Amino acid sequence: MTVAHRPPAPRVMGIVNVTPDSFSDGGEFLDPDRAIAHGRELAAEGADLLDIGGESTRPGAEAVTAEEELARVGPVVEALALGDAPAVSIDTSKLAVAEAALSAGAAMVNDVTAMRAEPELAGLCAERGCEVVLMHMLGDPRTMQENPIYEDVVDEVKAFLAERIEFAVAEGVDEELIWIDPGIGFGKTVEHSLELHRRLGELAELGRPILFGSSRKSFIGKLTGAEVHDRLGGTVASNVIAYANGARMLRVHDVAPMREALTVAEAILSGDRASIRP
Ligand code: HH2
């Protein structure tokens, strides 16, 4: 068999939502002890990073204050960033939340607004030398899914991310620490989401690794008819395709099945016999 290409092993980011209203697991882990236990479970399942968030970004979600967000995520970040557990990422757009999380040991700031909500976040990340995720979103979480229109979704996402990389670097962020993300579900129709999967490789031309977050999202339900808790098969298909097309980190709720699928996908794509068990 010819080896088509040999992509480096992807990282898996496990989602820990400390919120009452996240679209798929709202309220399940609002209690800090449950969130911490969930993070440890995802770590045991093979997560390379844990992405901890205290504000839902689902369409129509209520905004929360920095105080409230910090009260939710603070104890969870502190507990999960200890010891040799996976690295912790803080999913926030707020300077105060990011600052506290980084001080408590977080190694990455994942900002769905790509530092547009609070541009000072860039200076903080530069100073702390943390990894940064810049994500594309059209509009804001309240209205983004109403009627997103693009002439060419991939070209526009790419141009946006190029501009945000330039901004972050101008503010002192080390370019080598930046991840980019097409923002599946953030101002995208089903067709836009599918096209972003197919043409993901074009975003890699920006020279930064791609983080991909499609876990349980509505485009899967619109294709399969499955309710939010029943979208694992669709999630796995989406993420395996994203990996084959260039994604280097996959943000998912269900870490164990994703790891299993990636082990097989990686073996197929690389043609490497080393992963075959005796
Ligand atoms: N998606 C969500 C939240 N944060 N961050 C990145 N970088 N990429 C994403 O695709 C992404 C993200 C939404 O998913 P979830 O956290 O499960 O839901 P909610 O925002 O309702 O808490």
Tab-separated table of C-alpha atoms in Angstrom, residues 12-18 22-25 29 35 38-39 42 47 49-53 91 110 212-217 250-255:
chain	number	residue	atom	x	y	z
A	12	VAL	CA	-7.043	15.264	22.309
A	13	MET	CA	-8.510	18.070	24.413
A	14	GLY	CA	-11.186	16.941	26.871
A	15	ILE	CA	-14.023	19.376	27.620
A	16	VAL	CA	-14.884	20.302	31.217
A	17	ASN	CA	-17.859	22.684	31.271
A	18	VAL	CA	-18.474	24.165	34.724
A	22	SER	CA	-23.783	24.381	28.097
A	23	PHE	CA	-25.515	22.923	25.061
A	24	SER	CA	-24.701	19.287	25.750
A	25	ASP	CA	-23.697	18.931	29.394
A	29	PHE	CA	-20.534	19.529	36.264
A	35	ALA	CA	-16.169	18.893	37.483
A	38	HIS	CA	-14.928	14.506	35.415
A	39	GLY	CA	-11.614	16.132	34.437
A	42	LEU	CA	-11.064	12.425	30.934
A	47	ALA	CA	-6.823	13.496	27.264
A	49	LEU	CA	-5.299	18.709	27.702
A	50	LEU	CA	-8.379	19.638	29.703
A	51	ASP	CA	-10.300	22.696	28.499
A	52	ILE	CA	-12.129	24.236	31.438
A	53	GLY	CA	-14.922	26.719	30.753
A	91	ASP	CA	-11.825	28.545	27.842
A	110	ASN	CA	-8.676	29.317	24.522
A	212	PHE	CA	-10.963	21.534	15.776
A	213	GLY	CA	-14.108	21.533	17.911
A	214	SER	CA	-17.135	19.767	16.465
A	215	SER	CA	-18.080	17.492	19.363
A	216	ARG	CA	-21.873	16.886	19.561
A	217	LYS	CA	-22.566	20.081	17.602
A	250	LEU	CA	-9.417	17.700	18.686
A	251	ARG	CA	-11.676	19.221	21.353
A	252	VAL	CA	-14.194	16.574	22.449
A	253	HIS	CA	-16.563	15.596	25.255
A	254	ASP	CA	-15.943	11.842	24.826
A	255	VAL	CA	-12.212	11.241	25.079
